[in-house]
């Protein structure tokens, strides 16, 4: 009987371990404008690893989407209206507004079928495509120390940029920020040759019940080449049908315009950076939210971005 009890405890323990999300937090810097002299914008991005899947998402988007999920789950959500009769942007418990993000989408990677999906919301609808380019890394013998880890250098041309990654073989997670993966260790530092995009690994935390993003069954599947057109088509359909949930675009600093649209670039973000990626100095774990968000009386600032993360959809 005692052995059975011990076995049950072990199964319970390992079950909880398997259900935990391991969150790898990155300090992310973006240069939103290469023509005019502007400061780098900083925010935090997450790589959430659970079972055989991972989720790349910005802290601000994850927080905002979790609050929207709470609002939609309420029977009679009490949302104050602005003068334009639109829902106003929620604030954090400490009174700070949720900041805009350069990453108005999330990326799901599945290690089993080796798919990488970029998913963007248009109002209440989702449009996504699966990445069809391979990660052809050139691994160097050069090593360095980063944040206490031994890291090895690798380079690759992707999306019209030349990227340098440093990966830690001691961290057995073959993944990294954005779409990047496939190196024999976690990418702890990633930067393009012009220094316009920088990802620096800060720390890992474990979250028992994290809020997660998923590709919904009714999401429209597109292709990398047709992504812009399909997003525009979905939005036109929603406007034509007077879909009431298209007002949820007010929770999107870019108005639902999507990530590949700035100045004809590919991979640009509509939202813009945030002045303080620390979000009040607290780790936003995005567990199961229970408190109702407090509506604000301010508008979301749109920094804009004329410097997309992917300059080309051919490479």
Short mmCIF file of C-alpha atoms in Angstrom, two decimals:
data_model
loop_
_atom_site.label_atom_id
_atom_site.label_comp_id
_atom_site.label_asym_id
_atom_site.label_seq_id
_atom_site.Cartn_x
_atom_site.Cartn_y
_atom_site.Cartn_z
CA UNK A 1 0.00 0.00 0.00
CA UNK A 2 2.83 2.35 0.86
CA UNK A 3 4.50 1.61 -2.49
CA UNK A 4 1.28 2.40 -4.34
CA UNK A 5 1.00 5.69 -2.48
CA UNK A 6 4.58 6.61 -3.35
CA UNK A 7 3.98 5.76 -7.01
CA UNK A 8 0.85 7.92 -7.05
CA UNK A 9 2.79 10.81 -5.56
CA UNK A 10 5.52 10.41 -8.16
CA UNK A 11 3.01 10.33 -11.02
CA UNK A 12 1.34 13.43 -9.60
CA UNK A 13 4.67 15.23 -9.29
CA UNK A 14 5.79 14.40 -12.82
CA UNK A 15 2.34 15.29 -14.15
CA UNK A 16 2.67 18.76 -12.66
CA UNK A 17 6.19 19.06 -14.03
CA UNK A 18 4.94 18.17 -17.51
CA UNK A 19 2.13 20.71 -17.30
CA UNK A 20 4.44 23.53 -16.25
CA UNK A 21 5.51 26.20 -18.68
CA UNK A 22 9.17 27.13 -18.74
CA UNK A 23 9.36 30.82 -19.63
CA UNK A 24 12.58 32.20 -21.09
CA UNK A 25 12.55 35.99 -20.78
CA UNK A 26 14.39 38.23 -23.24
CA UNK A 27 15.19 41.92 -23.08
CA UNK A 28 14.41 43.04 -26.63
CA UNK A 29 15.61 46.23 -28.32
CA UNK A 30 14.26 47.55 -31.61
CA UNK A 31 15.32 50.46 -33.76
CA UNK A 32 11.99 51.66 -35.18
CA UNK A 33 13.43 54.15 -37.67
CA UNK A 34 16.73 53.83 -39.55
CA UNK A 35 16.30 57.16 -41.36
CA UNK A 36 15.70 59.51 -38.44
CA UNK A 37 17.84 59.40 -35.32
CA UNK A 38 15.68 57.86 -32.61
CA UNK A 39 16.34 55.91 -29.44
CA UNK A 40 16.15 52.14 -29.37
CA UNK A 41 12.83 50.96 -27.95
CA UNK A 42 12.84 48.22 -25.34
CA UNK A 43 10.33 45.62 -24.28
CA UNK A 44 10.36 42.10 -22.94
CA UNK A 45 9.51 39.09 -25.04
CA UNK A 46 8.82 35.55 -23.87
CA UNK A 47 9.66 32.12 -25.17
CA UNK A 48 7.24 29.77 -23.41
CA UNK A 49 8.20 26.11 -23.69
CA UNK A 50 5.75 23.40 -22.73
CA UNK A 51 5.84 19.75 -23.73
CA UNK A 52 6.79 19.68 -27.42
CA UNK A 53 5.67 23.19 -28.27
CA UNK A 54 6.87 26.73 -27.77
CA UNK A 55 5.25 30.15 -27.93
CA UNK A 56 7.05 33.39 -28.78
CA UNK A 57 5.10 36.46 -27.69
CA UNK A 58 5.71 39.90 -26.25
CA UNK A 59 4.92 40.59 -22.62
CA UNK A 60 2.51 43.39 -23.55
CA UNK A 61 0.56 41.30 -26.04
CA UNK A 62 0.27 38.39 -23.63
CA UNK A 63 -0.98 40.68 -20.89
CA UNK A 64 -3.45 42.42 -23.19
CA UNK A 65 -4.79 39.19 -24.65
CA UNK A 66 -5.25 37.67 -21.21
CA UNK A 67 -7.27 40.72 -20.15
CA UNK A 68 -9.39 40.51 -23.31
CA UNK A 69 -10.05 36.85 -22.50
CA UNK A 70 -11.25 37.88 -19.05
CA UNK A 71 -13.54 40.56 -20.51
CA UNK A 72 -15.04 38.13 -23.01
CA UNK A 73 -15.64 35.53 -20.32
CA UNK A 74 -17.72 37.92 -18.22
CA UNK A 75 -21.48 37.80 -18.65
CA UNK A 76 -21.90 41.57 -18.51
CA UNK A 77 -18.48 43.17 -18.78
CA UNK A 78 -18.52 46.70 -17.49
CA UNK A 79 -16.43 48.56 -20.03
CA UNK A 80 -16.48 52.30 -19.94
CA UNK A 81 -16.96 54.09 -23.21
CA UNK A 82 -14.91 56.97 -24.52
CA UNK A 83 -16.36 59.97 -26.32
CA UNK A 84 -16.11 57.98 -29.56
CA UNK A 85 -18.10 55.16 -27.93
CA UNK A 86 -15.18 52.75 -28.10
CA UNK A 87 -13.84 50.49 -25.36
CA UNK A 88 -10.88 52.09 -23.66
CA UNK A 89 -7.58 50.41 -23.03
CA UNK A 90 -7.27 48.62 -19.68
CA UNK A 91 -4.64 49.51 -17.11
CA UNK A 92 -2.57 47.38 -14.81
CA UNK A 93 -3.45 47.09 -11.14
CA UNK A 94 -0.79 49.72 -10.33
CA UNK A 95 -2.47 52.20 -12.69
CA UNK A 96 0.03 51.92 -15.53
CA UNK A 97 -1.32 51.39 -19.03
CA UNK A 98 -0.42 48.31 -21.01
CA UNK A 99 2.22 49.44 -23.44
CA UNK A 100 2.24 48.95 -27.22
CA UNK A 101 4.47 46.30 -28.71
CA UNK A 102 6.53 45.73 -31.83
CA UNK A 103 5.26 42.16 -31.95
CA UNK A 104 1.53 42.24 -32.72
CA UNK A 105 1.42 38.51 -33.34
CA UNK A 106 2.56 35.29 -31.75
CA UNK A 107 4.62 32.41 -33.12
CA UNK A 108 3.92 28.78 -32.32
CA UNK A 109 6.57 26.12 -32.91
CA UNK A 110 5.78 22.43 -32.83
CA UNK A 111 8.78 20.16 -32.37
CA UNK A 112 6.86 17.05 -33.38
CA UNK A 113 5.81 18.10 -36.88
CA UNK A 114 8.53 20.80 -37.18
CA UNK A 115 6.04 23.55 -38.02
CA UNK A 116 6.51 27.25 -37.26
CA UNK A 117 3.28 29.27 -37.45
CA UNK A 118 2.93 33.04 -37.29
CA UNK A 119 -0.53 34.03 -36.06
CA UNK A 120 -2.06 37.49 -36.15
CA UNK A 121 -5.46 38.68 -34.97
CA UNK A 122 -7.81 40.83 -37.06
CA UNK A 123 -10.45 41.84 -34.56
CA UNK A 124 -11.82 38.55 -33.26
CA UNK A 125 -10.47 36.54 -36.20
CA UNK A 126 -7.09 34.91 -36.70
CA UNK A 127 -4.98 34.63 -39.83
CA UNK A 128 -1.83 32.55 -39.89
CA UNK A 129 0.78 30.96 -42.11
CA UNK A 130 3.44 28.31 -41.67
CA UNK A 131 7.04 29.28 -42.29
CA UNK A 132 8.41 27.41 -45.29
CA UNK A 133 12.06 28.47 -45.19
CA UNK A 134 14.70 26.37 -43.49
CA UNK A 135 17.06 27.62 -40.81
CA UNK A 136 20.49 27.17 -42.40
CA UNK A 137 22.84 28.07 -39.56
CA UNK A 138 26.61 28.34 -39.96
CA UNK A 139 28.03 27.27 -36.59
CA UNK A 140 31.40 28.75 -35.66
CA UNK A 141 34.01 27.44 -33.22
CA UNK A 142 34.02 30.82 -31.51
CA UNK A 143 32.83 30.72 -27.90
CA UNK A 144 32.17 33.35 -25.28
CA UNK A 145 30.54 33.77 -21.88
CA UNK A 146 27.08 35.28 -21.71
CA UNK A 147 25.11 35.80 -18.52
CA UNK A 148 27.00 32.97 -16.83
CA UNK A 149 26.63 30.52 -19.72
CA UNK A 150 29.20 29.28 -22.19
CA UNK A 151 27.84 30.36 -25.58
CA UNK A 152 28.82 29.45 -29.12
CA UNK A 153 28.44 31.62 -32.21
CA UNK A 154 26.27 30.90 -35.25
CA UNK A 155 25.26 33.06 -38.21
CA UNK A 156 22.52 32.94 -40.81
CA UNK A 157 20.88 35.06 -43.51
CA UNK A 158 17.13 35.23 -43.00
CA UNK A 159 14.42 37.67 -43.99
CA UNK A 160 16.84 40.03 -45.73
CA UNK A 161 19.07 40.37 -42.65
CA UNK A 162 22.24 38.67 -41.52
CA UNK A 163 21.78 37.36 -37.99
CA UNK A 164 24.34 36.43 -35.35
CA UNK A 165 23.20 34.11 -32.59
CA UNK A 166 24.96 32.87 -29.49
CA UNK A 167 23.57 29.62 -28.16
CA UNK A 168 24.20 27.83 -24.87
CA UNK A 169 24.74 24.06 -25.33
CA UNK A 170 24.21 23.57 -21.60
CA UNK A 171 20.57 24.68 -21.94
CA UNK A 172 18.95 21.77 -23.76
CA UNK A 173 16.27 23.83 -25.46
CA UNK A 174 16.84 23.97 -29.19
CA UNK A 175 14.85 27.14 -29.65
CA UNK A 176 15.04 30.90 -29.51
CA UNK A 177 13.22 34.22 -30.08
CA UNK A 178 10.97 34.92 -33.05
CA UNK A 179 11.08 32.11 -35.65
CA UNK A 180 14.67 31.16 -34.85
CA UNK A 181 15.47 27.63 -33.72
CA UNK A 182 17.49 24.59 -34.72
CA UNK A 183 20.72 25.22 -32.83
CA UNK A 184 22.03 22.67 -30.29
CA UNK A 185 21.12 24.85 -27.31
CA UNK A 186 19.00 27.84 -26.31
CA UNK A 187 19.72 31.08 -28.18
CA UNK A 188 20.80 33.44 -25.41
CA UNK A 189 21.78 36.35 -27.63
CA UNK A 190 20.53 37.30 -31.09
CA UNK A 191 21.26 40.39 -33.17
CA UNK A 192 21.14 41.44 -36.80
CA UNK A 193 24.29 42.89 -38.37
CA UNK A 194 22.95 46.47 -38.27
CA UNK A 195 21.95 46.24 -34.62
CA UNK A 196 18.33 47.07 -35.36
CA UNK A 197 16.97 44.03 -33.47
CA UNK A 198 18.57 42.61 -30.34
CA UNK A 199 17.37 39.81 -28.08
CA UNK A 200 19.22 39.14 -24.82
CA UNK A 201 18.23 36.28 -22.52
CA UNK A 202 17.61 37.47 -18.96
CA UNK A 203 16.33 34.50 -16.97
CA UNK A 204 14.02 31.51 -16.84
CA UNK A 205 10.97 31.12 -14.62
CA UNK A 206 8.52 28.22 -14.21
CA UNK A 207 4.78 28.88 -14.36
CA UNK A 208 2.25 26.23 -13.25
CA UNK A 209 -0.76 27.72 -15.10
CA UNK A 210 0.31 30.17 -17.76
CA UNK A 211 -2.05 31.94 -20.14
CA UNK A 212 -1.33 30.55 -23.59
CA UNK A 213 -2.17 31.51 -27.14
CA UNK A 214 -3.49 28.92 -29.56
CA UNK A 215 -4.45 28.74 -33.21
CA UNK A 216 -8.23 28.57 -33.19
CA UNK A 217 -10.10 26.02 -35.35
CA UNK A 218 -11.74 28.82 -37.37
CA UNK A 219 -8.45 30.62 -38.09
CA UNK A 220 -7.82 31.31 -41.77
CA UNK A 221 -4.74 29.55 -43.03
CA UNK A 222 -2.71 31.63 -45.46
CA UNK A 223 0.75 31.45 -46.99
CA UNK A 224 3.80 33.57 -46.39
CA UNK A 225 3.36 35.23 -49.80
CA UNK A 226 -0.41 35.81 -49.58
CA UNK A 227 -0.51 36.79 -45.90
CA UNK A 228 -1.14 40.51 -46.46
CA UNK A 229 -3.95 39.92 -48.93
CA UNK A 230 -5.68 37.37 -46.72
CA UNK A 231 -5.54 39.70 -43.72
CA UNK A 232 -7.10 42.49 -45.76
CA UNK A 233 -9.77 40.09 -47.02
CA UNK A 234 -10.69 39.00 -43.49
CA UNK A 235 -11.00 42.58 -42.32
CA UNK A 236 -13.16 43.53 -45.31
CA UNK A 237 -15.46 40.60 -44.56
CA UNK A 238 -15.79 41.66 -40.94
CA UNK A 239 -16.61 45.24 -41.92
CA UNK A 240 -19.10 44.07 -44.54
CA UNK A 241 -20.83 41.77 -42.05
CA UNK A 242 -20.73 44.48 -39.37
CA UNK A 243 -19.03 42.09 -37.01
CA UNK A 244 -19.36 43.72 -33.56
CA UNK A 245 -16.13 42.15 -32.34
CA UNK A 246 -14.07 44.09 -34.82
CA UNK A 247 -14.14 46.77 -32.13
CA UNK A 248 -11.63 44.61 -30.28
CA UNK A 249 -9.13 46.14 -32.71
CA UNK A 250 -9.09 49.01 -30.23
CA UNK A 251 -7.03 46.73 -28.03
CA UNK A 252 -4.50 46.57 -30.89
CA UNK A 253 -2.26 49.65 -31.12
CA UNK A 254 -1.86 49.02 -34.85
CA UNK A 255 -5.60 48.85 -35.49
CA UNK A 256 -5.29 45.29 -36.76
CA UNK A 257 -2.99 46.25 -39.61
CA UNK A 258 -0.60 43.43 -39.08
CA UNK A 259 3.10 42.90 -39.08
CA UNK A 260 4.17 42.85 -42.72
CA UNK A 261 2.80 46.18 -43.82
CA UNK A 262 5.05 49.10 -42.93
CA UNK A 263 6.49 50.81 -46.02
CA UNK A 264 6.04 47.66 -48.05
CA UNK A 265 8.40 45.76 -45.81
CA UNK A 266 7.95 42.19 -44.70
CA UNK A 267 7.86 41.41 -41.02
CA UNK A 268 7.32 44.96 -39.72
CA UNK A 269 5.26 45.54 -36.60
CA UNK A 270 2.49 48.11 -36.45
CA UNK A 271 2.49 48.83 -32.78
CA UNK A 272 5.83 50.35 -31.95
CA UNK A 273 8.12 49.87 -28.98
CA UNK A 274 7.56 50.58 -25.34
CA UNK A 275 9.59 53.04 -23.30
CA UNK A 276 9.91 50.75 -20.32
CA UNK A 277 9.99 47.01 -20.94
CA UNK A 278 10.17 46.33 -17.21
CA UNK A 279 6.40 46.63 -16.79
CA UNK A 280 6.72 47.97 -13.28
CA UNK A 281 9.60 45.64 -12.39
CA UNK A 282 7.37 42.60 -11.88
CA UNK A 283 7.35 39.26 -13.65
CA UNK A 284 4.08 39.02 -15.54
CA UNK A 285 3.43 35.28 -15.28
CA UNK A 286 0.05 35.43 -16.97
CA UNK A 287 -1.46 32.64 -14.95
CA UNK A 288 -5.20 32.23 -14.78
CA UNK A 289 -6.34 35.85 -14.40
CA UNK A 290 -9.03 36.31 -11.77
CA UNK A 291 -9.27 40.05 -11.21
CA UNK A 292 -11.23 42.33 -13.47
CA UNK A 293 -9.05 44.89 -15.27
CA UNK A 294 -9.63 48.53 -14.52
CA UNK A 295 -10.55 50.52 -17.63
CA UNK A 296 -8.44 53.56 -18.39
CA UNK A 297 -9.30 56.94 -19.78
CA UNK A 298 -6.31 57.24 -22.07
CA UNK A 299 -5.42 56.19 -25.56
CA UNK A 300 -2.74 53.78 -26.69
CA UNK A 301 0.27 55.46 -28.21
CA UNK A 302 1.37 54.11 -31.59
CA UNK A 303 5.09 54.60 -32.08
CA UNK A 304 5.01 53.18 -35.59
CA UNK A 305 7.77 51.14 -37.15
CA UNK A 306 9.39 51.72 -40.53
CA UNK A 307 12.03 49.07 -39.87
CA UNK A 308 10.45 45.60 -40.08
CA UNK A 309 12.20 42.58 -38.64
CA UNK A 310 12.01 40.91 -42.06
CA UNK A 311 13.06 43.10 -44.93
CA UNK A 312 12.34 40.45 -47.52
CA UNK A 313 10.05 37.45 -47.79
CA UNK A 314 12.28 35.76 -50.33
CA UNK A 315 15.32 34.89 -48.23
#
